CSV table of C-alpha atoms and ligand atoms in Angstrom, one decimal:
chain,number,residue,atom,x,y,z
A,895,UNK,CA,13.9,6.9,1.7
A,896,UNK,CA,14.2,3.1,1.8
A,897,UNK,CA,11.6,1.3,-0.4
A,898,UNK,CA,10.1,-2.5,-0.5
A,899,UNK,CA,8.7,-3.0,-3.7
A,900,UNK,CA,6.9,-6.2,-4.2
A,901,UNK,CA,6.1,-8.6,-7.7
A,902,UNK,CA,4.2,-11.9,-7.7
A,903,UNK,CA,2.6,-12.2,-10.5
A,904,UNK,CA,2.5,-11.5,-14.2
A,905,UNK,CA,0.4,-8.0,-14.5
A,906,UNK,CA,2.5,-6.7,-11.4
A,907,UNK,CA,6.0,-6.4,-13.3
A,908,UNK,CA,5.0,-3.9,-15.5
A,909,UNK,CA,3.6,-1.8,-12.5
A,910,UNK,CA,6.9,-1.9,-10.8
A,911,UNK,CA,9.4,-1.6,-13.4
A,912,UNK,CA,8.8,2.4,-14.4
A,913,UNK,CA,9.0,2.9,-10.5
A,914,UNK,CA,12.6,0.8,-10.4
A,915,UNK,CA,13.3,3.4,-13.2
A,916,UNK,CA,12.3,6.4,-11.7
A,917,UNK,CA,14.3,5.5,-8.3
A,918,UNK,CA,17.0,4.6,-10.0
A,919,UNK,CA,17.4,7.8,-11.6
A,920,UNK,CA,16.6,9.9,-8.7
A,921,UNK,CA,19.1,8.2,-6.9
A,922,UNK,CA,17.8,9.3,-3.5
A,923,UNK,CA,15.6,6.3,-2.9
A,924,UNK,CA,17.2,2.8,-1.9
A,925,UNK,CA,14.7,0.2,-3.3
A,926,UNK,CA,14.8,-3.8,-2.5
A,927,UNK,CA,12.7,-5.7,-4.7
A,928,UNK,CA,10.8,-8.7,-3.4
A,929,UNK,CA,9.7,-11.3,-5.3
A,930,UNK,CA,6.8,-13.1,-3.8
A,931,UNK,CA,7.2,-16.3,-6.4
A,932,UNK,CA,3.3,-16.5,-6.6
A,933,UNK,CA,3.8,-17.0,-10.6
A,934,UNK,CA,7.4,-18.7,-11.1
A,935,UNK,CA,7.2,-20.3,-14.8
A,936,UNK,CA,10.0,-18.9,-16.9
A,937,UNK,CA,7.5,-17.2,-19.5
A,938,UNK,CA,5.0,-15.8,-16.2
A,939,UNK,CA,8.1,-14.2,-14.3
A,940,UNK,CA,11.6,-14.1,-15.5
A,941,UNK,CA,10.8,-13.3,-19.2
A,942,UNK,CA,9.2,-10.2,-17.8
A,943,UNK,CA,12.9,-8.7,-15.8
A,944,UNK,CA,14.5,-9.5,-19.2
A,945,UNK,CA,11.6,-7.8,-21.4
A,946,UNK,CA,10.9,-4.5,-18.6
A,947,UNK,CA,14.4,-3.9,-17.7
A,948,UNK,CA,13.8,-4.8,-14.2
A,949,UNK,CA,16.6,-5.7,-12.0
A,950,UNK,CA,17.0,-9.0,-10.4
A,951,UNK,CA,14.9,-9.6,-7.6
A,952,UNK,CA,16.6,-8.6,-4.3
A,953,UNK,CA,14.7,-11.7,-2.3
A,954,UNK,CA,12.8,-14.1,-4.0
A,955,UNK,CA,10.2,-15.7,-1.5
A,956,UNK,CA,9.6,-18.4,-3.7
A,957,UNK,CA,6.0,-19.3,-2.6
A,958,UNK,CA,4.4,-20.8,-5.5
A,959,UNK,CA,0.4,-21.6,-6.1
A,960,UNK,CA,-1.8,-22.7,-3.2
A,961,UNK,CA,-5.7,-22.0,-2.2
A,962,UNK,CA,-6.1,-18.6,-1.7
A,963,UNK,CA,-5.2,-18.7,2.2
A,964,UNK,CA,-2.5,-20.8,2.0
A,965,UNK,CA,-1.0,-18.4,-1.0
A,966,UNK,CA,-1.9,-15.5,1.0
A,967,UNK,CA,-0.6,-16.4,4.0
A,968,UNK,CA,2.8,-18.0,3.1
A,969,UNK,CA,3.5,-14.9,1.3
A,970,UNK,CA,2.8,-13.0,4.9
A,971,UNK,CA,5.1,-15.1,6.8
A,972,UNK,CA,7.8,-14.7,4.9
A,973,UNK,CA,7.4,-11.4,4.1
A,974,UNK,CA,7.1,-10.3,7.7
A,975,UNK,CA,10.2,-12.0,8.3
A,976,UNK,CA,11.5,-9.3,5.8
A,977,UNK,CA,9.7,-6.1,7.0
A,978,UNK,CA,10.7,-7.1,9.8
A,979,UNK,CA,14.6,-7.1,9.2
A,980,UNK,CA,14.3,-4.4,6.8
A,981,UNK,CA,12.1,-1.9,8.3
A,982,UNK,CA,11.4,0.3,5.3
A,983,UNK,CA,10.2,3.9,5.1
A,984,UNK,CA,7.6,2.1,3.0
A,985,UNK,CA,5.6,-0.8,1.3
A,986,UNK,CA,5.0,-0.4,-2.8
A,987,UNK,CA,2.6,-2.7,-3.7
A,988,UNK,CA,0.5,-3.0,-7.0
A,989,UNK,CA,-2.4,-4.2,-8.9
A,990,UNK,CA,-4.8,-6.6,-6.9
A,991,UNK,CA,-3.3,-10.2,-6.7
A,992,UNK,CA,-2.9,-12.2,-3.5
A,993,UNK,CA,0.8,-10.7,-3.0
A,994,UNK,CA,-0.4,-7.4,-2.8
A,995,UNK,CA,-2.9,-8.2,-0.1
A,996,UNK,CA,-1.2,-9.9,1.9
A,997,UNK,CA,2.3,-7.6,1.8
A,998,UNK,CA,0.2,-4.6,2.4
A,999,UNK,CA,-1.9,-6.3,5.6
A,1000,UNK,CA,2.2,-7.0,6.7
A,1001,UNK,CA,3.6,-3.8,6.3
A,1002,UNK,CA,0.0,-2.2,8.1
A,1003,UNK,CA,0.4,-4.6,11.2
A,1004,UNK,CA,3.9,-3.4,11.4
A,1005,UNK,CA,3.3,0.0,11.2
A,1006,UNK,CA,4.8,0.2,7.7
A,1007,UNK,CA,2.9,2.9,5.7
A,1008,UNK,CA,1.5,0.8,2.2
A,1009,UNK,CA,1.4,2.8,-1.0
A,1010,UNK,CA,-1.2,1.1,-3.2
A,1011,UNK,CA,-0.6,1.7,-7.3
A,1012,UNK,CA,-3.7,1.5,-8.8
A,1013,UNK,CA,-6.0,1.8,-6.0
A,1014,UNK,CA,-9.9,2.5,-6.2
A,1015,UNK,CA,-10.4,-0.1,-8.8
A,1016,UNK,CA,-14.2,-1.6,-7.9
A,1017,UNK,CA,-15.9,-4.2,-10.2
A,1018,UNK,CA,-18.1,-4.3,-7.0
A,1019,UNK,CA,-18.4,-8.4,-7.4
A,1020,UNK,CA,-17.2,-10.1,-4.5
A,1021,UNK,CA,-16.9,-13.0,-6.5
A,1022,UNK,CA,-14.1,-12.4,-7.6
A,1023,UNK,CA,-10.9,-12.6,-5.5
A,1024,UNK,CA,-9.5,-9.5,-6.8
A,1025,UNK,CA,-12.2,-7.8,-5.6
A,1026,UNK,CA,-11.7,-8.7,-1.8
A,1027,UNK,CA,-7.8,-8.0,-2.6
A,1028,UNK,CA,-8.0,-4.1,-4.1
A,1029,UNK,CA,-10.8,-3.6,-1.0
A,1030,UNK,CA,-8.5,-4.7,1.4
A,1031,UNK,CA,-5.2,-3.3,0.1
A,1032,UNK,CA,-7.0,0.2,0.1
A,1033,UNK,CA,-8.6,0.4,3.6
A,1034,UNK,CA,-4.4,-0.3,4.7
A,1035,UNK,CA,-2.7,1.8,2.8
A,1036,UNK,CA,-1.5,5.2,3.6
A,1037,UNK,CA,-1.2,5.9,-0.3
A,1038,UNK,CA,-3.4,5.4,-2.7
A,1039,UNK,CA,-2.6,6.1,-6.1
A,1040,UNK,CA,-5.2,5.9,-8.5
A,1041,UNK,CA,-5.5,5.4,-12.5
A,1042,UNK,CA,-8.7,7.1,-13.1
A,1043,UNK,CA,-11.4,9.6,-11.8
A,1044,UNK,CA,-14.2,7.3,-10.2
A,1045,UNK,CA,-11.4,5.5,-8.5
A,1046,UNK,CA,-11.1,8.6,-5.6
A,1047,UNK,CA,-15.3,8.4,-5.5
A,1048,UNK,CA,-14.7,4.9,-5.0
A,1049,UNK,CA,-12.0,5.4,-2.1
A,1050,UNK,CA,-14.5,8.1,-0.5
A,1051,UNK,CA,-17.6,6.2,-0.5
A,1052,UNK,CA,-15.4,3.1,1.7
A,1053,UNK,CA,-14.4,5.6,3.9
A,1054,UNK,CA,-10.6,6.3,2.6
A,1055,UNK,CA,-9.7,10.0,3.1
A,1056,UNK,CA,-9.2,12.6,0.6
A,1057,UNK,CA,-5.3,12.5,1.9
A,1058,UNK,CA,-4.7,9.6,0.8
A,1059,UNK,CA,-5.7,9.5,-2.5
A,1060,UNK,CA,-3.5,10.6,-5.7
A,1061,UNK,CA,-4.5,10.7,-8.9
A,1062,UNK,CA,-1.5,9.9,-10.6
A,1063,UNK,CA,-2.4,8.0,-13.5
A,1064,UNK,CA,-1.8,4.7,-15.2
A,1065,UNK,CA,1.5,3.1,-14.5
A,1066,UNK,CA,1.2,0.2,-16.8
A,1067,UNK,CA,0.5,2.6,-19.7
A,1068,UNK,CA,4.7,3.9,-18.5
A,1069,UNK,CA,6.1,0.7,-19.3
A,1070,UNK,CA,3.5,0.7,-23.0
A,1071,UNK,CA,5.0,3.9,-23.8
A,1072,UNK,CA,8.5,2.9,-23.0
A,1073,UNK,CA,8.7,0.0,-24.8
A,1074,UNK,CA,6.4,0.7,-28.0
A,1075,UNK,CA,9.2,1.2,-30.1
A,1076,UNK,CA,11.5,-1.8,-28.8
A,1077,UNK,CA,8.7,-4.1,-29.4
A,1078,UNK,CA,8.0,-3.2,-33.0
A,1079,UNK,CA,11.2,-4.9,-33.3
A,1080,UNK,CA,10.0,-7.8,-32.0
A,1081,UNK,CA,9.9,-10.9,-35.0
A,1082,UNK,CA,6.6,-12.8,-33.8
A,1083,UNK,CA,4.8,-12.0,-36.3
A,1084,UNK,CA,6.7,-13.9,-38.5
A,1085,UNK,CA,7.7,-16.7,-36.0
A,1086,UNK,CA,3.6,-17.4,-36.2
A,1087,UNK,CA,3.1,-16.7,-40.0
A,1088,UNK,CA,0.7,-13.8,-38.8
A,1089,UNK,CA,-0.6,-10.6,-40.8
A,1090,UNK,CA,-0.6,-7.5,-39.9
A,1091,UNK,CA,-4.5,-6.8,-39.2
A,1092,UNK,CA,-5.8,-10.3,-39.5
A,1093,UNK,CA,-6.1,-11.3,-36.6
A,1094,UNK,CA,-7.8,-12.3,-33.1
A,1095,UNK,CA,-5.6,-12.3,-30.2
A,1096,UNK,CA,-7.2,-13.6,-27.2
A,1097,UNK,CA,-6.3,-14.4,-23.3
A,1098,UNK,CA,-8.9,-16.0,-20.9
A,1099,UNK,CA,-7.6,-16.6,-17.3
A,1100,UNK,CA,-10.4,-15.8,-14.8
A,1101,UNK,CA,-11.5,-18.3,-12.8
A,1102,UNK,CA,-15.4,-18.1,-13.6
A,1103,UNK,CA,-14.4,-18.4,-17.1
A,1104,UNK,CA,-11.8,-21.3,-17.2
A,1105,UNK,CA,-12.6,-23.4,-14.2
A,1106,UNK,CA,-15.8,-25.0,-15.2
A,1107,UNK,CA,-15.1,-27.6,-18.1
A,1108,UNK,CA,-18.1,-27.2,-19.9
A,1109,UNK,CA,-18.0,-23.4,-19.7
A,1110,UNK,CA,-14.7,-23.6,-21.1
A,1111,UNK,CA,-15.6,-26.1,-23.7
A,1112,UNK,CA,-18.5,-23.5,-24.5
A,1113,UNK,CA,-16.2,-20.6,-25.0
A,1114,UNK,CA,-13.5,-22.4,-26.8
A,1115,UNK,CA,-16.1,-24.1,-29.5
A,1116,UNK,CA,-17.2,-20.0,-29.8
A,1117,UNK,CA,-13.2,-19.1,-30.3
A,1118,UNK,CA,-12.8,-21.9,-33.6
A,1119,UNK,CA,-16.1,-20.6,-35.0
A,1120,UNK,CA,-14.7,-17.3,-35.1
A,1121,UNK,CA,-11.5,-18.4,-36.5
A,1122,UNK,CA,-12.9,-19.3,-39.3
A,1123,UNK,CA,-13.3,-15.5,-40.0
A,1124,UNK,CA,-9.8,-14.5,-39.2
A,1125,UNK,CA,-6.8,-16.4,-37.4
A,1126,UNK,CA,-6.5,-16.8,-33.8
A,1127,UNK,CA,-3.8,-16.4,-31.7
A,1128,UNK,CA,-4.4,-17.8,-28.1
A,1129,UNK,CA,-1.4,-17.3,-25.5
A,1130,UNK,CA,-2.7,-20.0,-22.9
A,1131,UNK,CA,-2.7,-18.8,-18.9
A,1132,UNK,CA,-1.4,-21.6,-17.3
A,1133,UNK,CA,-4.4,-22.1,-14.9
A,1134,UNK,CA,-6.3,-22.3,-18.8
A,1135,UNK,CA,-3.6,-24.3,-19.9
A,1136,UNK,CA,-4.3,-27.3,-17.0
A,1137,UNK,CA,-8.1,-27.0,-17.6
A,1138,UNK,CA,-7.8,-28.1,-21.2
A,1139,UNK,CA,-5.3,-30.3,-21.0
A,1140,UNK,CA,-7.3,-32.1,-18.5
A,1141,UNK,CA,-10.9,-31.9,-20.8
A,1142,UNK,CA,-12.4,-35.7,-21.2
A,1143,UNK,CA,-13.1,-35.4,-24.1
A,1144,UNK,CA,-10.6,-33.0,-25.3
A,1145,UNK,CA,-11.5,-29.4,-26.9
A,1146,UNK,CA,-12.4,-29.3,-30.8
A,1147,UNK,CA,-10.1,-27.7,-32.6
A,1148,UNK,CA,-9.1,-26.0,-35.9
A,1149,UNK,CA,-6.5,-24.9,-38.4
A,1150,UNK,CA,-6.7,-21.2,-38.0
A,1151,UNK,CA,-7.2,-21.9,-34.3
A,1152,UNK,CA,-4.0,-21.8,-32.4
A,1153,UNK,CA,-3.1,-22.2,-28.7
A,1154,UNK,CA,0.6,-20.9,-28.0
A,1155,UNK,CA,2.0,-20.6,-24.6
A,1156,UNK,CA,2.3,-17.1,-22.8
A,1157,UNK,CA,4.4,-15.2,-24.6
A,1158,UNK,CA,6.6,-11.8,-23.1
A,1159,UNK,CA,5.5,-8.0,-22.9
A,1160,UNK,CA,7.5,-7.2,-25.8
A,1161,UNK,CA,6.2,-10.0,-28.4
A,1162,UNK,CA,2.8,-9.7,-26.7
A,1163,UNK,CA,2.7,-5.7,-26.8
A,1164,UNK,CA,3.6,-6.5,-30.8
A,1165,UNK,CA,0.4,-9.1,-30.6
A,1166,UNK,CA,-1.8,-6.7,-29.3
A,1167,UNK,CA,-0.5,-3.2,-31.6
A,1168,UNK,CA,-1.5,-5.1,-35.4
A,1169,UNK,CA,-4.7,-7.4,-34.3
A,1170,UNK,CA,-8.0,-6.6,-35.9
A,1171,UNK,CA,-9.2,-7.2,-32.1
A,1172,UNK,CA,-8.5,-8.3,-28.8
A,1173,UNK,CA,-10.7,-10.9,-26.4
A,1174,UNK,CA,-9.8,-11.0,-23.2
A,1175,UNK,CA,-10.8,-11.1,-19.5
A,1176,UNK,CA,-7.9,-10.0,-18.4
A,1177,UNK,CA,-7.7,-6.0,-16.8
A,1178,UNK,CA,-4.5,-4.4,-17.8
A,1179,UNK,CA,-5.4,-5.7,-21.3
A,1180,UNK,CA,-8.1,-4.0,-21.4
A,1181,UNK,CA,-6.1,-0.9,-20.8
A,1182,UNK,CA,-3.7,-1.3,-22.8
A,1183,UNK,CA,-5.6,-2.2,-25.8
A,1184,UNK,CA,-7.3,1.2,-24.7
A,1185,UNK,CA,-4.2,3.1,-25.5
A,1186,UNK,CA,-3.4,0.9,-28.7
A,1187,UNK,CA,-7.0,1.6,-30.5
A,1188,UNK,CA,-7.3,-1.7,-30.6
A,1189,UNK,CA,-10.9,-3.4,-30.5
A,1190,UNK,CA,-11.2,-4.6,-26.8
A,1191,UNK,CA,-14.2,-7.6,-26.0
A,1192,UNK,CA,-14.3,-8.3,-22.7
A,1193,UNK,CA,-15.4,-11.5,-21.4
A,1194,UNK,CA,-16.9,-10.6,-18.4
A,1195,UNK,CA,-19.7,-9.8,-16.7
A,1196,UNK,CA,-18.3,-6.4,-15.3
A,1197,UNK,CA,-15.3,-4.4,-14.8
A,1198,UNK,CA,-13.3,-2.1,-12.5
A,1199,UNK,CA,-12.2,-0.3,-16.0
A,1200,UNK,CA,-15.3,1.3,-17.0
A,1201,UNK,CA,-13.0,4.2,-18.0
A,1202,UNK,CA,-12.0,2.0,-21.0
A,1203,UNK,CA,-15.7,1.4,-22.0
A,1204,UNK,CA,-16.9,5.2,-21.4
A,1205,UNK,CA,-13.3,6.8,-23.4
A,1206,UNK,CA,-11.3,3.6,-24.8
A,1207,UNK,CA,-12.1,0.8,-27.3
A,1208,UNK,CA,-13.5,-1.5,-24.8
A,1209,UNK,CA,-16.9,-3.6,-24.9
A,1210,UNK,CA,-18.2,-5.4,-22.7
A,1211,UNK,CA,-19.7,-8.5,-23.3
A,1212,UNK,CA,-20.6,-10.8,-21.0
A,1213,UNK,CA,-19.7,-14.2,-20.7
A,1214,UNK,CA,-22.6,-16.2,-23.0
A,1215,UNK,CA,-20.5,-17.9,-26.1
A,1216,UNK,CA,-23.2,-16.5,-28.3
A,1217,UNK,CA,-23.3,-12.7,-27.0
A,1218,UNK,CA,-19.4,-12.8,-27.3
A,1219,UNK,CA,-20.0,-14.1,-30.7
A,1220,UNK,CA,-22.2,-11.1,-32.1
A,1221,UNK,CA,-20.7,-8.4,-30.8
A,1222,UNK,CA,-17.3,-9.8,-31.9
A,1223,UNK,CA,-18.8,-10.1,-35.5
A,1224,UNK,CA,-20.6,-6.4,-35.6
A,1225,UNK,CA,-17.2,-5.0,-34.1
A,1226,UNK,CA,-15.3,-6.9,-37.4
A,1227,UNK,CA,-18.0,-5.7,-39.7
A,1228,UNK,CA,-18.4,-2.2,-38.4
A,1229,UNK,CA,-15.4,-1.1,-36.5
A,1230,UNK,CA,-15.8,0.9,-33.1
A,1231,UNK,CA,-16.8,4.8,-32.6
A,1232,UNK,CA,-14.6,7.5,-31.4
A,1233,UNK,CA,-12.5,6.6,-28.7
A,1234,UNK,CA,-9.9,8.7,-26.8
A,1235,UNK,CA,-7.3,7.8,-24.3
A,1236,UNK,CA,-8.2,8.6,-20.5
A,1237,UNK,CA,-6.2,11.3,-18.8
A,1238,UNK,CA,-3.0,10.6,-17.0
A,1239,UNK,CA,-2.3,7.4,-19.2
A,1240,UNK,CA,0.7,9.0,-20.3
A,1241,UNK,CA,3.9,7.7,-19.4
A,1242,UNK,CA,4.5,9.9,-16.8
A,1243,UNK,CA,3.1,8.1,-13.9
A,1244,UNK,CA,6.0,6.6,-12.1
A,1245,UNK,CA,7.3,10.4,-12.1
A,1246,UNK,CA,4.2,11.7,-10.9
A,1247,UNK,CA,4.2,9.1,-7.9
A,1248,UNK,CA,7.6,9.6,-6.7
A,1249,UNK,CA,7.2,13.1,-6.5
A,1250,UNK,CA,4.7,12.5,-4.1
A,1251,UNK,CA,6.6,10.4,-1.9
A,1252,UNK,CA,9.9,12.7,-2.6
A,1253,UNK,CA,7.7,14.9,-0.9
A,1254,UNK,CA,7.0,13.1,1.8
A,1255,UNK,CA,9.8,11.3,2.9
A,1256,UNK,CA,12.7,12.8,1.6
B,1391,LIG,C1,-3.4,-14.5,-10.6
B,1391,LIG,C2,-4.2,-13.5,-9.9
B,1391,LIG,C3,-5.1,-12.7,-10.8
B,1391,LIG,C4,-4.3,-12.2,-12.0
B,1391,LIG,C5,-3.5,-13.4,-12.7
B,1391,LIG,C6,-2.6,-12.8,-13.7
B,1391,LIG,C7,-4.9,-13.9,-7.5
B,1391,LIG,C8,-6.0,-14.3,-6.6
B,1391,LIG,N1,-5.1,-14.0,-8.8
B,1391,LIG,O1,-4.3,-15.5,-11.1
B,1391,LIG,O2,-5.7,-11.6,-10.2
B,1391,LIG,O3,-5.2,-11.7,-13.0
B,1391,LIG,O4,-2.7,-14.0,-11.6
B,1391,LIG,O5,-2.1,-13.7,-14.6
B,1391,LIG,O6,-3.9,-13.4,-7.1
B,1391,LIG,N2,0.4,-21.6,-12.4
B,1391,LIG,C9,1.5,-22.2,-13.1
B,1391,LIG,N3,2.6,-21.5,-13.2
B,1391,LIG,C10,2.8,-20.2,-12.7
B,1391,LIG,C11,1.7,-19.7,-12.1
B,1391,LIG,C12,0.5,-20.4,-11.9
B,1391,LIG,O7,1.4,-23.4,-13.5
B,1391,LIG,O8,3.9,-19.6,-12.9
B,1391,LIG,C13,-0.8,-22.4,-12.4
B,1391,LIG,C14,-0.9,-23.2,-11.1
B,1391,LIG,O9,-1.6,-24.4,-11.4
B,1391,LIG,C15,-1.8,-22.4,-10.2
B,1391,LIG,C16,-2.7,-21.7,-11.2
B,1391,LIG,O10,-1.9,-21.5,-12.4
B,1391,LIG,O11,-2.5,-23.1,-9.3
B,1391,LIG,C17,-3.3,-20.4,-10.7
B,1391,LIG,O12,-2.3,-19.5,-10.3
B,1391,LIG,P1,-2.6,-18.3,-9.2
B,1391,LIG,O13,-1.4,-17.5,-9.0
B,1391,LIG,O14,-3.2,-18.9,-8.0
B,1391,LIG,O15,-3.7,-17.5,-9.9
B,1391,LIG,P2,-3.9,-17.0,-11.3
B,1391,LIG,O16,-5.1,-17.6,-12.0
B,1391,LIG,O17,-2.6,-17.0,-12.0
B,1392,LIG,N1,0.8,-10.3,-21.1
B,1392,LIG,C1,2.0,-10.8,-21.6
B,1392,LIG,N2,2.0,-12.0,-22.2
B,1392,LIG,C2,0.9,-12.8,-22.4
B,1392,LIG,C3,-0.4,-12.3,-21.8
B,1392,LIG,C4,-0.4,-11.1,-21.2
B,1392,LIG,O1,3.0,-10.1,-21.5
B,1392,LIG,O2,0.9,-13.9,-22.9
B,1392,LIG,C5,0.8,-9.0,-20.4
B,1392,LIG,C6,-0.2,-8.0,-20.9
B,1392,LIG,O3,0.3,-7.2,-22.0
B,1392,LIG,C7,-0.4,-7.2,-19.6
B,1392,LIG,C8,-0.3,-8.2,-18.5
B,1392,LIG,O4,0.4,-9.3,-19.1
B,1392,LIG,O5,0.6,-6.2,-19.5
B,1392,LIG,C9,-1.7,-8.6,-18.0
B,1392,LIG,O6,-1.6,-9.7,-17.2
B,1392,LIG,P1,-2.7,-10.7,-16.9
B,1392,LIG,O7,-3.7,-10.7,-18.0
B,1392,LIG,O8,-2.1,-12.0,-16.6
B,1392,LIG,O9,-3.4,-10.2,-15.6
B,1392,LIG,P2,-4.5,-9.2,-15.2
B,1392,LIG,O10,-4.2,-7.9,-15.8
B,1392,LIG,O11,-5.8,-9.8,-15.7
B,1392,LIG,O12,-4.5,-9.1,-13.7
């Protein structure tokens, strides 16, 4: 079998990476690894092949950031351009940014079967760009390999057949398990004078969060208040990054409030195992702080992970400053109830997904 995987952007490397593995030790599938470029800073790409043991990028499209249809479709010309060359048994994409889309509506023009991981995924908000991506990717693809239970009544309701869809479980929650230990090794703690346990890590990178000023300013004066309770440790998303560096005038800040760029899986897996809680709107975080135990408050109006609300340590908060705010402060002063870990998040998804297409194409 003859494989295209594609990355592009940060929460797609850890997606690919057990696959790589898998293949790799099979030894009966030839992969080539595409690299859209749509994230290209050092510490959103290449500290990600070092951290996940992924191999160099076979071809490295190099598109860079754009609106969404000039990112969308400069990733489709030159990855048609590819397919074409190439002609694959098949098209791995993963997760739901703009390089999934548009390499899966390539590979389905060309008569490419598409193998979606982590398909079914509904936040049903069109707002959000994600959501038109995952919709998209799903009605293409010839695989879909899902993370959770409500994913496959998802697929069925839009019309996807009960063929196509494979419960396989979580692959992100592969590359958690494989790396737990290596990361414990990691020295960031130290390099940011942080406790074990006393701590807020947070990430904000969605659009309707971070692209308004004044919503921003809102959110961030919420952030120091809190700080003043425990430490917080911010890893700033680039598209974050520009929006305060650009605020007239600029954020408030404070002592035990501290911005640090994005950091790597391994030092931010080591973040996320000892804080006393996670904010974030980002979705594999919310996952993988499912897996962890860790207190999960997510800054959003809704989510296509509702299995981490119903089984995991996720809350959801909305996005008012002040809602965030108190549930952050009863979760610090009375913990969270039973959680579990949702089935299939085990480490064994890559395996479970190649036996599929072993099955299939081999
Ligand atoms: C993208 C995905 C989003 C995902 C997020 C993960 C889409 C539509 N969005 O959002 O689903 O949750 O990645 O992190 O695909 N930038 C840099 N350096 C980089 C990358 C981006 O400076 O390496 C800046 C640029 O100013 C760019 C902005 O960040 O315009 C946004 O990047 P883009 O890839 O368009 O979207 P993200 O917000 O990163
Ligand atoms: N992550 C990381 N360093 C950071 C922030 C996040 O390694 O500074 C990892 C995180 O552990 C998860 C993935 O990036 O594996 C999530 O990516 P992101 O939040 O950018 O995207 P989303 O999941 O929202 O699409």
């Amino acid at each position: 079998m003859r494989a295209v995987l594609v990355v592009g952007a940060r929460p797609n490397f850890m997606k690919v990476a057990p696959l790589m593995r898998e293949f790799a030790k099979r030894g009966n599938v030839e992969t080539l690894l595409v690299h859209t470029g749509q994230h290209y800073d050092e510490n959103m790409s290449k500290v990600f092949f070092h951290d996940l043991e992924l191999p160099e990028p076979d071809i490295y499209l190099g598109v860079g950031s754009g609106s969404h249809a000039e990112q969308t479709a400069k990733v489709m010309v030159a990855f048609e351009i590819i397919v074409e060359k190439q002609r694959p048994d098949i098209i791995i994409v993963v997760g739901d940014v703009n390089s999934t889309l548009a390499c899966s509506i390539v590979g389905a023009k060309l008569h490419v079967p598409v193998a979606h991981v982590e398909s079914g995924l509904r936040s049903f908000d069109l707002d959000m760009p994600e959501e038109i991506n995952r919709m998209v990717t799903d009605i293409l693809s010839s695989y879909c390999f899902t993370t959770s239970p409500e994913a496959e009544t998802n697929l069925l309701k839009e019309g996807v057949g009960k063929e196509r869809i494979f419960f396989t479980g979580n692959i992100m929650i592969d590359s958690l398990r494989y790396l737990s230990e290596k990361a414990d090794r990691s020295v960031v703690l130290k390099e940011l004078s942080l406790e074990e346990d006393d701590y807020i890590l947070v990430t904000l990178h969605r659009p309707s969060n971070v692209d308004d000023p004044e919503e921003l300013r809102a959110l961030f004066d919420m952030l120091v208040r809190l700080s003043a309770r425990h430490q917080v440790i911010f890893p700033v998303h680039p598209r974050t990054r520009k929006m305060i560096d650009s605020a007239d005038p600029p954020f408030d800040s404070a002592e035990s409030f501290r911005m640090i760029d994005p950091v790597g899986y391994l030092d931010f897996l080591r973040l996320m195992k000892t804080a006393k809680m996670v904010i974030t709107d980002s979705g594999g975080i919310q996952e993988e702080t499912t897996v962890l135990g860790i207190p999960c408050i997510t800054v959003r109006e809704n989510t296509e992970r509702p299995i981490t609300i119903e089984v995991g340590t996720n809350v959801l908060a909305g996005t008012t400053p002040e809602k965030v705010e108190s549930e952050a402060m009863r979760i610090l002063d009375d913990g969270i109830g039973d959680h579990g870990i949702p089935p299939l998040w085990d480490g064994k998804t890559a395996e479970r997904i190649a036996d599929v297409l072993e099955k299939e194409f081999i």
